[in-house]
CSV table of C-alpha atoms and ligand atoms in Angstrom, one decimal:
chain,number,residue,atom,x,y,z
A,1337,UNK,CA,-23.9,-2.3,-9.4
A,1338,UNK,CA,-20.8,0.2,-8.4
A,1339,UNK,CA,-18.2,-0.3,-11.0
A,1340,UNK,CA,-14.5,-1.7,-9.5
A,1341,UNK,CA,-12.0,1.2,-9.4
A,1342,UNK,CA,-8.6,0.3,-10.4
A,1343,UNK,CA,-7.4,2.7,-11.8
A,1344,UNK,CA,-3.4,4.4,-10.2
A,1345,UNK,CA,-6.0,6.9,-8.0
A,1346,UNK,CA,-8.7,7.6,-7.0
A,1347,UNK,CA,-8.7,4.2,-5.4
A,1348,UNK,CA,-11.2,2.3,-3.3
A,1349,UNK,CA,-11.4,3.2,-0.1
A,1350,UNK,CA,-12.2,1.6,3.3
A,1351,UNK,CA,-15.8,1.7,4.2
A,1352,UNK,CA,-14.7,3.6,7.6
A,1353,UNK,CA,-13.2,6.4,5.3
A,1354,UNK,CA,-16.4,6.9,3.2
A,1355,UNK,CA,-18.3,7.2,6.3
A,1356,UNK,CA,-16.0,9.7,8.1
A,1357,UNK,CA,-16.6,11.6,4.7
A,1358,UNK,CA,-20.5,11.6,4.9
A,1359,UNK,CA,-20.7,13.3,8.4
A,1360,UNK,CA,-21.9,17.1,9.0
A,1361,UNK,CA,-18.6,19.5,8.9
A,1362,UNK,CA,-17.3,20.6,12.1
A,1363,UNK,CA,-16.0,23.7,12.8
A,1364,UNK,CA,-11.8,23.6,12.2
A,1365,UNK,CA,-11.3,24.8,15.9
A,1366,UNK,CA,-13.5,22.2,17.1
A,1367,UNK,CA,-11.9,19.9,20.0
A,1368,UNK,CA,-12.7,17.1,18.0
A,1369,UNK,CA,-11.2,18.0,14.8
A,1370,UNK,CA,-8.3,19.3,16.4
A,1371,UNK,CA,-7.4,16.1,17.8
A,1372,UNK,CA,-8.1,14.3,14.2
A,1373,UNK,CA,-6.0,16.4,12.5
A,1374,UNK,CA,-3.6,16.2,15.3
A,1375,UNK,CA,-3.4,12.2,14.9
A,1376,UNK,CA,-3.3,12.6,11.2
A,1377,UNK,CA,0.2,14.1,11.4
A,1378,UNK,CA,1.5,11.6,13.6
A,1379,UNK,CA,0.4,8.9,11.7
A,1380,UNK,CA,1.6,10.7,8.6
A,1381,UNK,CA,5.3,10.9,10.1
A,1382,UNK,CA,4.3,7.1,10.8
A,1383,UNK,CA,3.4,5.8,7.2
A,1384,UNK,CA,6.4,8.1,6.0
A,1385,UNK,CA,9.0,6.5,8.1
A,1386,UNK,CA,10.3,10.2,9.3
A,1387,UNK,CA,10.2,10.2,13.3
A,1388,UNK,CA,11.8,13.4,12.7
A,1389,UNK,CA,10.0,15.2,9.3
A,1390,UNK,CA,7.4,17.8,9.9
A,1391,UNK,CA,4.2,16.7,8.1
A,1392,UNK,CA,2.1,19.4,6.3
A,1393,UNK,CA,-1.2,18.5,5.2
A,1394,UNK,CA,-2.6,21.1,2.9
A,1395,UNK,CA,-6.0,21.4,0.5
A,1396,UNK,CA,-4.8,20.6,-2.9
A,1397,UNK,CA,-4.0,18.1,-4.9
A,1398,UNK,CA,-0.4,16.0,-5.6
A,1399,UNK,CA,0.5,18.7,-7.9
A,1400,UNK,CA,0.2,21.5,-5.0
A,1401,UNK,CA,2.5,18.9,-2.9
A,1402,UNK,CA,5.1,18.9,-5.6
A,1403,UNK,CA,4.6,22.8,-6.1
A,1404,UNK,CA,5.0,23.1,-1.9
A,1405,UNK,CA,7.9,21.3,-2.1
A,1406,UNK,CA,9.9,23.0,-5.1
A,1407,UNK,CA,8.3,26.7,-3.9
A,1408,UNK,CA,10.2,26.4,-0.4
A,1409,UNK,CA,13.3,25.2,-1.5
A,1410,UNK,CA,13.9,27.1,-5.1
A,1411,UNK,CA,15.1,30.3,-5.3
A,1412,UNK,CA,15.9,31.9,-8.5
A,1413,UNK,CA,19.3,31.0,-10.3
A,1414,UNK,CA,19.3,27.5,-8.0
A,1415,UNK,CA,20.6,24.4,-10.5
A,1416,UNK,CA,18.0,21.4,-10.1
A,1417,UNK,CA,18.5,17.7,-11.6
A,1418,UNK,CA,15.2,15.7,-12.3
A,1419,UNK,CA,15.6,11.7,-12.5
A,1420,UNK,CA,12.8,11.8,-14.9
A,1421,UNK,CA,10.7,8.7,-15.8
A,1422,UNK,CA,7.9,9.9,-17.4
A,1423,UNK,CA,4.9,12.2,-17.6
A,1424,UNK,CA,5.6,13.2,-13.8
A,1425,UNK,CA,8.8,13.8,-14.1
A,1426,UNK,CA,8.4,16.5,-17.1
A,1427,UNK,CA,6.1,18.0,-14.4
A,1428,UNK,CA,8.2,18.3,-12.0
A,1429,UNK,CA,11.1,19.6,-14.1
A,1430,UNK,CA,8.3,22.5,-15.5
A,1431,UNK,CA,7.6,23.5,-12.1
A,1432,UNK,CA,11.0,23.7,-10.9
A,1433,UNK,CA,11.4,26.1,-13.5
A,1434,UNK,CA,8.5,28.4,-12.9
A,1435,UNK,CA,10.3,28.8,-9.5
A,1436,UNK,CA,13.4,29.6,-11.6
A,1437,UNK,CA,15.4,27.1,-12.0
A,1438,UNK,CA,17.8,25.8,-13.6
A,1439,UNK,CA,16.6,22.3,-14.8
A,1440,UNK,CA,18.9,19.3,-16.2
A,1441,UNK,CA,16.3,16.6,-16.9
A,1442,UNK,CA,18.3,13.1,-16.8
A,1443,UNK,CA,15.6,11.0,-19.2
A,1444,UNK,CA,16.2,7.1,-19.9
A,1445,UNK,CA,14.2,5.3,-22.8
A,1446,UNK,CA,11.0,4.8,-22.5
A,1447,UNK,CA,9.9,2.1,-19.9
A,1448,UNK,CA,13.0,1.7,-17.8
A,1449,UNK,CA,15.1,4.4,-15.4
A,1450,UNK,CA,18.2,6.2,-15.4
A,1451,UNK,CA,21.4,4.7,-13.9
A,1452,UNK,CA,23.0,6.7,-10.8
A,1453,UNK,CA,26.0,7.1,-13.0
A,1454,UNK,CA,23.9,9.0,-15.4
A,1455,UNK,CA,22.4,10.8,-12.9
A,1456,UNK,CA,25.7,11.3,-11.3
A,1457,UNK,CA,27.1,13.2,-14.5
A,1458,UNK,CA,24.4,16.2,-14.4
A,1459,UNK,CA,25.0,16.6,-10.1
A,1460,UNK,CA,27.7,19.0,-10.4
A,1461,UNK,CA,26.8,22.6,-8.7
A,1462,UNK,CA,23.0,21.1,-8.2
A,1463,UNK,CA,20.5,22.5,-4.8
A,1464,UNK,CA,17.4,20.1,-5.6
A,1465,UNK,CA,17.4,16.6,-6.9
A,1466,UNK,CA,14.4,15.7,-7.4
A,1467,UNK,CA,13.2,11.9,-8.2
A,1468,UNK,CA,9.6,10.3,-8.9
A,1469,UNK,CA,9.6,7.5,-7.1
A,1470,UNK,CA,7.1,5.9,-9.6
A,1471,UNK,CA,5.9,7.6,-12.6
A,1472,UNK,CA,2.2,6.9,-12.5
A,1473,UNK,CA,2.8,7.3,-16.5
A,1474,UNK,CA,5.2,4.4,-17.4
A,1475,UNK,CA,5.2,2.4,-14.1
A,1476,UNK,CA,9.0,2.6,-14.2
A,1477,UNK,CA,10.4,2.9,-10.6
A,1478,UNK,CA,13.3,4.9,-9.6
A,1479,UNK,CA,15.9,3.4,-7.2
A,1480,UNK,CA,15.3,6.5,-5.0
A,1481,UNK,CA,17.9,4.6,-2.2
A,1482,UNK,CA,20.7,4.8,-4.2
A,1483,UNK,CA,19.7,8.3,-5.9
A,1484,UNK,CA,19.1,10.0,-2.5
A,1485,UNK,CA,22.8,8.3,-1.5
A,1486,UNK,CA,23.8,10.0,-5.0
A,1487,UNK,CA,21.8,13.5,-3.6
A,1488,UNK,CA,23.2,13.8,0.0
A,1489,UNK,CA,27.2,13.0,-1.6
A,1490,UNK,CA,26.7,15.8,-3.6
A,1491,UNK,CA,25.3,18.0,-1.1
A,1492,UNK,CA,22.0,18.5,-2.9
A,1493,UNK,CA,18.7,18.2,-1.1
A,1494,UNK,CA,16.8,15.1,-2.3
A,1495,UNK,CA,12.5,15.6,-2.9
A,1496,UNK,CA,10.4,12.4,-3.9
A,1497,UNK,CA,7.8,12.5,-5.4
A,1498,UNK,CA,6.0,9.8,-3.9
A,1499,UNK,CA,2.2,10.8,-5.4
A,1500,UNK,CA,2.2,7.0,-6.5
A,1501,UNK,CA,4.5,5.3,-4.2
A,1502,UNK,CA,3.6,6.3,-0.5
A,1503,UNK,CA,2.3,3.0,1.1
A,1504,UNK,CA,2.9,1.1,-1.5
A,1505,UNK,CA,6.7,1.1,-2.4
A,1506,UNK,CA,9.5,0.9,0.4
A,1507,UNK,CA,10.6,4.1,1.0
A,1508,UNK,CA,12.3,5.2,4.0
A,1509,UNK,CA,12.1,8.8,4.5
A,1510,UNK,CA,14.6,9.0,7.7
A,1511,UNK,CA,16.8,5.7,7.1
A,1512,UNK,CA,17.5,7.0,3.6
A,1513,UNK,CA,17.5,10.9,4.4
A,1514,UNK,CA,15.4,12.1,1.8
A,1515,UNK,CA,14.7,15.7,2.4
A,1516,UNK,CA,11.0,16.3,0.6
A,1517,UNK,CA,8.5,13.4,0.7
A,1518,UNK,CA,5.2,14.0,-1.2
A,1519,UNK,CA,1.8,12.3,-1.9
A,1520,UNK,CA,-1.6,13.1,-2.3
A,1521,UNK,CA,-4.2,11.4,-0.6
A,1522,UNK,CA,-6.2,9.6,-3.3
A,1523,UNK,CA,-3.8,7.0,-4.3
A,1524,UNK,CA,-1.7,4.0,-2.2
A,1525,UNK,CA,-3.1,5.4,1.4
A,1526,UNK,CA,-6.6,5.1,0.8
A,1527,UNK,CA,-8.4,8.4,1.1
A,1528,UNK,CA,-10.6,10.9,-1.5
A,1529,UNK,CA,-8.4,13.1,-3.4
A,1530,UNK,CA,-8.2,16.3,-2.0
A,1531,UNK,CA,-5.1,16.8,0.1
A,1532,UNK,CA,-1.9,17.5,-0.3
A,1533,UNK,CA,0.7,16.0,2.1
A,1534,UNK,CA,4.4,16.6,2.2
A,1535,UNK,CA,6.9,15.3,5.0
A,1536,UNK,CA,10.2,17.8,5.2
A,1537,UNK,CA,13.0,16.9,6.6
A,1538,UNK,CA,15.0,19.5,9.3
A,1539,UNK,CA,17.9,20.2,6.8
A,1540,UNK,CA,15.1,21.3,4.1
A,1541,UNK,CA,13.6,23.4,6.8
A,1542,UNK,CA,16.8,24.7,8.0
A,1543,UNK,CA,17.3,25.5,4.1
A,1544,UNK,CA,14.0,27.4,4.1
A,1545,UNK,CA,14.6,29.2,6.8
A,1546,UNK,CA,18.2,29.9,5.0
A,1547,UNK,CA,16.1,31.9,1.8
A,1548,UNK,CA,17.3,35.0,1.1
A,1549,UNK,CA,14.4,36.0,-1.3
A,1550,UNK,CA,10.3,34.9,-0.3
A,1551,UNK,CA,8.7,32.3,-1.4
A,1552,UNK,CA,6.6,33.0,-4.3
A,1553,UNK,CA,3.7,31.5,-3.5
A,1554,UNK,CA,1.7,32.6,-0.6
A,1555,UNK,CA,-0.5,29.5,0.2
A,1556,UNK,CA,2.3,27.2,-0.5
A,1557,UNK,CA,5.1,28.8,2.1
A,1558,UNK,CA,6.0,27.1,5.0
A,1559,UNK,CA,5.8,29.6,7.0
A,1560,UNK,CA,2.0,30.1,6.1
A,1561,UNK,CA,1.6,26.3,7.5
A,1562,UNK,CA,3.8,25.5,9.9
A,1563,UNK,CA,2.6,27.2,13.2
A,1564,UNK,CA,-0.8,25.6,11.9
A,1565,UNK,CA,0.8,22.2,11.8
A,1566,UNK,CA,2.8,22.6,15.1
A,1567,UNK,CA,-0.7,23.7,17.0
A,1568,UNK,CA,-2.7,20.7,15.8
A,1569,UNK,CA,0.2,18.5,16.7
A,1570,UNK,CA,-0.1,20.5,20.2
A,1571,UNK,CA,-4.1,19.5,19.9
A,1572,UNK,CA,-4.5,23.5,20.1
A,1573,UNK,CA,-6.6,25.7,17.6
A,1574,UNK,CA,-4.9,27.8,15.3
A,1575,UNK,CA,-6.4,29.0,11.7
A,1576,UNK,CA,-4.0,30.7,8.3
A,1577,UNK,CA,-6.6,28.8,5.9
A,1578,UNK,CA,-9.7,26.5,6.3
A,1579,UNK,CA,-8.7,22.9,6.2
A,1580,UNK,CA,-10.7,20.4,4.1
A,1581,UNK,CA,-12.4,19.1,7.3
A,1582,UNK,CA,-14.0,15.8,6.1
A,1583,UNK,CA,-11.0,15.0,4.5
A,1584,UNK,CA,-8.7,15.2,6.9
A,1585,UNK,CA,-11.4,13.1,9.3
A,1586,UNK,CA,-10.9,10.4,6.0
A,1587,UNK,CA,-7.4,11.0,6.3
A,1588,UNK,CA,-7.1,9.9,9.7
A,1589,UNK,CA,-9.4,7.1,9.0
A,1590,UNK,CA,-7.2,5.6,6.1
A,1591,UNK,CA,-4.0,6.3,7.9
A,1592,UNK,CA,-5.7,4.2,11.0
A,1593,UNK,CA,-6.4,1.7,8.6
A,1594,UNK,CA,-3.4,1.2,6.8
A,1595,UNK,CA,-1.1,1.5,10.4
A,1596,UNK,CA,-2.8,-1.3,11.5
A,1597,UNK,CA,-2.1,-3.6,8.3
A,1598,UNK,CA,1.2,-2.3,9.1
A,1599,UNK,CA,3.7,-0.4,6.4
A,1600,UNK,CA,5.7,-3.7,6.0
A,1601,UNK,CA,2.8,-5.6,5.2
A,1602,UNK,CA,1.3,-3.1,3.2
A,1603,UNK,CA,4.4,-3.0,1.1
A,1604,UNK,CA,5.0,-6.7,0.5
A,1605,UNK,CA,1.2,-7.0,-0.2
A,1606,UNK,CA,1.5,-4.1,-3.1
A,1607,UNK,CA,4.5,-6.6,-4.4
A,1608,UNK,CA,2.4,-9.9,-4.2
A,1609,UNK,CA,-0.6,-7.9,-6.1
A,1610,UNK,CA,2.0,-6.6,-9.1
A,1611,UNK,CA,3.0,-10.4,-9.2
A,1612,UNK,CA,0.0,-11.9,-9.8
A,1613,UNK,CA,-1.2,-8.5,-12.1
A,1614,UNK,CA,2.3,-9.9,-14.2
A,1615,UNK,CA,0.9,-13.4,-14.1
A,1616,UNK,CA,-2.0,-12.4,-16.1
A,1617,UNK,CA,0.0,-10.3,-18.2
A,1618,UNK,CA,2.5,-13.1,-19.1
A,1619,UNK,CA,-0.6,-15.6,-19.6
A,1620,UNK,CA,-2.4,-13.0,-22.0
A,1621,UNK,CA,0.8,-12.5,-24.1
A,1622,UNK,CA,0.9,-8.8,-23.0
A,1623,UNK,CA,4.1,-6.6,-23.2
A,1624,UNK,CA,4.6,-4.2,-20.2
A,1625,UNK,CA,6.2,-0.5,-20.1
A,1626,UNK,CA,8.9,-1.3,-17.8
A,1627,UNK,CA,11.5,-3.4,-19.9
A,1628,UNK,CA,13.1,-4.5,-16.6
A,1629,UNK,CA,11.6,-6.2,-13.6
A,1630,UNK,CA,13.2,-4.2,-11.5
A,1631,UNK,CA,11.9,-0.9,-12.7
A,1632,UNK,CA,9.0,-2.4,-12.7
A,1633,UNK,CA,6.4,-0.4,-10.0
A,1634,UNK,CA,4.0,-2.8,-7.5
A,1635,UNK,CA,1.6,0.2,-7.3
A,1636,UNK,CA,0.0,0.1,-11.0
A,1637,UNK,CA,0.5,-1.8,-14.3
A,1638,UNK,CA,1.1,-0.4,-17.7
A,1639,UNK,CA,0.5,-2.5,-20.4
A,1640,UNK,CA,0.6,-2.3,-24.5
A,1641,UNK,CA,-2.4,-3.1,-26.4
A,1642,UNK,CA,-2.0,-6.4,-28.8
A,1643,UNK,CA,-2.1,-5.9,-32.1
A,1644,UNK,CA,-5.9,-5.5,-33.0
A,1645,UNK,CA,-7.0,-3.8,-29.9
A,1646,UNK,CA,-7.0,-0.2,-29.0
A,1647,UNK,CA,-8.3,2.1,-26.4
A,1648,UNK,CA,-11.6,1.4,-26.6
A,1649,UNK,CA,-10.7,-1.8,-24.7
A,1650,UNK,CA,-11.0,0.7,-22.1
A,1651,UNK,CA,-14.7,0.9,-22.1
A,1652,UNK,CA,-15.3,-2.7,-22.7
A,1653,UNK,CA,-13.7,-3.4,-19.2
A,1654,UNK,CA,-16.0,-0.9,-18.0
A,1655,UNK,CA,-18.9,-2.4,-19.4
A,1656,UNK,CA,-17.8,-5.6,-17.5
A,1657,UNK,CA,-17.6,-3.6,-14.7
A,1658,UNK,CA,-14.2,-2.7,-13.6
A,1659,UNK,CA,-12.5,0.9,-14.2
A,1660,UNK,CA,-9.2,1.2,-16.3
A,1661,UNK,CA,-7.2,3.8,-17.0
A,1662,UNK,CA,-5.5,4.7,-20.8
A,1663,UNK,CA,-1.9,5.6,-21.1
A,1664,UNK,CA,-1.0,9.0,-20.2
A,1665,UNK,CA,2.7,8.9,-22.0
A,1666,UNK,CA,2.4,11.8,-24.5
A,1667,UNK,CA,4.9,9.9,-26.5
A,1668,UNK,CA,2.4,6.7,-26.6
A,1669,UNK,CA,-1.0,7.5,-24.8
A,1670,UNK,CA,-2.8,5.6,-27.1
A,1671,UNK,CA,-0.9,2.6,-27.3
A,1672,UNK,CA,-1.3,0.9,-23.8
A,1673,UNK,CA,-3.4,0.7,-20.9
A,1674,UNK,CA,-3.0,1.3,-17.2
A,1675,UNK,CA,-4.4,-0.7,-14.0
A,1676,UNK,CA,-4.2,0.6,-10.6
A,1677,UNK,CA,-3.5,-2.1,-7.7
A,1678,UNK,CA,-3.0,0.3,-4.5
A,1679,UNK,CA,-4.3,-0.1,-0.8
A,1680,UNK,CA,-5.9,-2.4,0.2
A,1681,UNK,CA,-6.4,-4.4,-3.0
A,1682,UNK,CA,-8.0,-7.9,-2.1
A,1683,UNK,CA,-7.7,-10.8,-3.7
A,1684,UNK,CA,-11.0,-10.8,-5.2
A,1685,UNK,CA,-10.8,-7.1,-6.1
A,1686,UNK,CA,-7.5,-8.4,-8.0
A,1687,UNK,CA,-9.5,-10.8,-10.1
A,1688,UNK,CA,-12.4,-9.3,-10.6
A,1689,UNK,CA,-9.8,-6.8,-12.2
A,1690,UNK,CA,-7.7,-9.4,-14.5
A,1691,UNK,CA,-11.5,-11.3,-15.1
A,1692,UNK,CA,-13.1,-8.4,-16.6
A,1693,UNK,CA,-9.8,-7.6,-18.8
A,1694,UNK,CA,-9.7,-11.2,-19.8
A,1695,UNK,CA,-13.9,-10.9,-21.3
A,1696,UNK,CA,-13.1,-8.0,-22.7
A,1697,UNK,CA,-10.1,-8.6,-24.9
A,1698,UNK,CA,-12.0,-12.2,-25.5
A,1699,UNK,CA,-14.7,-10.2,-26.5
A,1700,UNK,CA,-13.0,-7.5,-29.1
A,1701,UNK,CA,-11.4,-11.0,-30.7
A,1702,UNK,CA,-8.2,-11.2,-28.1
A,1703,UNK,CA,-7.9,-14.6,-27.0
A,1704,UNK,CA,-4.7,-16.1,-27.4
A,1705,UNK,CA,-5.3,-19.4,-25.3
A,1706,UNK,CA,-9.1,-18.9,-25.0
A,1707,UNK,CA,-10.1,-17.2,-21.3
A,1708,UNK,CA,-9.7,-18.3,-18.2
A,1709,UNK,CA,-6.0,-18.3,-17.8
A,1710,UNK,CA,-5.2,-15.0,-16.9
A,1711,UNK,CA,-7.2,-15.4,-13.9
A,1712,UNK,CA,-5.9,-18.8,-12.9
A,1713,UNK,CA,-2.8,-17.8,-13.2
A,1714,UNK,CA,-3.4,-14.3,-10.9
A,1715,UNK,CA,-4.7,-16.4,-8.5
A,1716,UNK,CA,-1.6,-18.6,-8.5
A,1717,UNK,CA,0.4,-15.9,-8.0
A,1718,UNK,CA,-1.1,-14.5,-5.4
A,1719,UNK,CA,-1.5,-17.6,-3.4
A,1720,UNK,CA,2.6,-18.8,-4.0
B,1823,PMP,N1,3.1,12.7,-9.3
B,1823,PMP,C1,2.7,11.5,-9.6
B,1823,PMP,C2,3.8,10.4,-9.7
B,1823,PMP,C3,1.4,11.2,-9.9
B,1823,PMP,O1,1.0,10.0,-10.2
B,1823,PMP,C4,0.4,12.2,-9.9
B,1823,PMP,C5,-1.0,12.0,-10.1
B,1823,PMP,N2,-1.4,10.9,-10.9
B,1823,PMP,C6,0.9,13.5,-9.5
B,1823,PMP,C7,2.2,13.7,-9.3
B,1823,PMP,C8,-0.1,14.7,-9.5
B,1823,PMP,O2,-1.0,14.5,-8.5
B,1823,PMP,P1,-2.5,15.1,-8.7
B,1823,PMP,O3,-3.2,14.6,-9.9
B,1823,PMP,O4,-3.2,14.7,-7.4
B,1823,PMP,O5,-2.3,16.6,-8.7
């Protein structure tokens, strides 16, 4: 049988999604496609909360999205601040510099975030702030409402990275003026991986425009994408680069899907499936990354090992059918494990997930108070 995904992306995806991946290719100036990609930028704006951001969907993975996003608005000698929460965070800070940068990294200890007033001290003389939302590496969460408060007081422009937050963490785009939103599509909305998609507000296009040197990269400018994304919003052909077709036909698929759950909903289901992910994690004994609750991310779990077990737990939840993840921290990669719960996430998908972890620690000797109430109390959780 197909093993369960959970790991923080590539998720599973709708069966609607697969299928508008298995057709024949159209043509990117076909009438058809053209209104697809057209839609997928509306409902972009939609899930994004930013009636008045300019969606860019663009080949490439999250990374290109955070490189799109630093490439437009960087310009040699500019002073950046990273809230920096993990593994993502370092990323972000490397690529900032590459653009040429100047990068203060504000870091917190492992497993929680840093304060506004410690973010506040590194603001002065600063263009970019840039903030993970959640760092797919620690499942810390950044209080990107108050940091983007912190941003626009300062006068800096404010980019999210939302790779692992999009659709499944409240964020605002408009309502909290965040310049930059990224994600990519293979995590919380529910497509393949393959696209990059970035939401910029009018003040980070009107700072674009402001440049006084180019931008270095040539497929990431703006201006390369933007009369592309302005004539499939029109529903008129126009070509700079050949569009991932079946993706963006997923795209528009997922985004359908997850508008008509709604964003609320979607939202306050990612929170009920983290609580009942911590109810298994509190009935196994299990110590998580985040050392606060409210750090603590609703898109994904990351969770130490007990004494005893190491990463080959990994496999053993595999072999009970069910995909994991390992840590990514460089600092403790091989110390803790990582579960997905984005999208859709059913209830049985959750304890399927928490089931299989349950046999498999039981099976490598883990079994505090024998097995069966991780899953009892998951589905407790999720039916409080
Ligand atoms: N930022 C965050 C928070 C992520 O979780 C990821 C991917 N796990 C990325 C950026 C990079 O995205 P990608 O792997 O699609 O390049």
């Amino acid at each position: 049988m197909r093993p369960l995904v959970m790991i923080p992306g590539p998720i599973e995806i709708d069966d609607a999604v697969v299928r508008a991946l298995g057709r024949p290719p159209k043509s990117h100036l076909d009438p058809e496609l053209i209104e697809r990609f057209g839609r997928a930028l509306e409902r972009v704006r939609q899930v994004f909360q930013a009636p008045k951001g300019q969606p860019f969907i663009v080949a490439g993975s999250g990374t290109l999205a955070m490189e799109m996003a630093v490439a437009n608005l960087i310009e040699p000698g500019d002073r950046a601040v990273v809230a920096d929460i993990g593994y993502f965070g370092a990323r972000m800070a490397e690529i900032l510099e590459r653009h040429g940068a100047t990068v203060t990294r504000v870091t917190a200890t492992l497993g929680s975030a840093p304060s506004v007033a410690e973010v506040a001290g590194a603001m002065a003389g600063c263009k970019v702030l840039a903030i993970t939302h959640v760092d797919t590496s620690t499942a810390v969460r950044n209080d990107v409402r108050a940091l983007a408060a912190l941003g626009r007081e300062n006068g800096a422009l404010v980019v999210v990275d939302g790779v692992c937050s999009v659709g499944g963490e409240e964020l605002l785009q408009d309502a909290w003026d965040v310049d930059v939103v990224l994600t990519a599509s293979q995590k919380a909305i529910g497509a393949p991986p393959g696209l990059a998609i970035v939401v910029a507000s009018q003040r980070a296009l009107a700072a674009w425009r402001a440049r006084k040197c180019k931008v270095a990269s040539y497929y990431a400018d703006f201006a390369s994408w933007l009369p592309i994304m302005e004539a499939y919003e029109a529903r008129k052909p126009k070509y700079f680069a050949t569009p991932a077709v079946n993706l963006v036909e997923a795209l528009d698929e997922s985004l359908r899907v997850l508008l008509e759950d709604g964003v609320p909903q979607r939202i306050e289901r990612h929170r009920r499936t983290a609580n009942a992910f911590r109810a298994a994690w509190k009935a196994l004994e299990l110590t998580q990354l985040p050392t606060r609750v409210e750090h603590a991310a609703h898109t994904l779990s990351a969770v130490y090992y007990p004494s005893g077990i190491d990463a080959a737990l990994v496999g053993a939840v595999r072999k009970e059918g069910v995909v994991i993840a390992g840590g990514l921290h460089p600092e403790i990669g091989g110390k803790y494990f990582r579960v997905g719960h984005m999208g859709a996430c059913p209830a049985a998908d959750v304890l399927n997930a928490v089931g299989a972890i349950e046999r498999a620690l039981a099976g490598l000797g883990y079994k505090p108070h024998g097995v069966g109430r991780a899953v009892a109390a998951a589905q407790a959780a999720l039916f409080a």
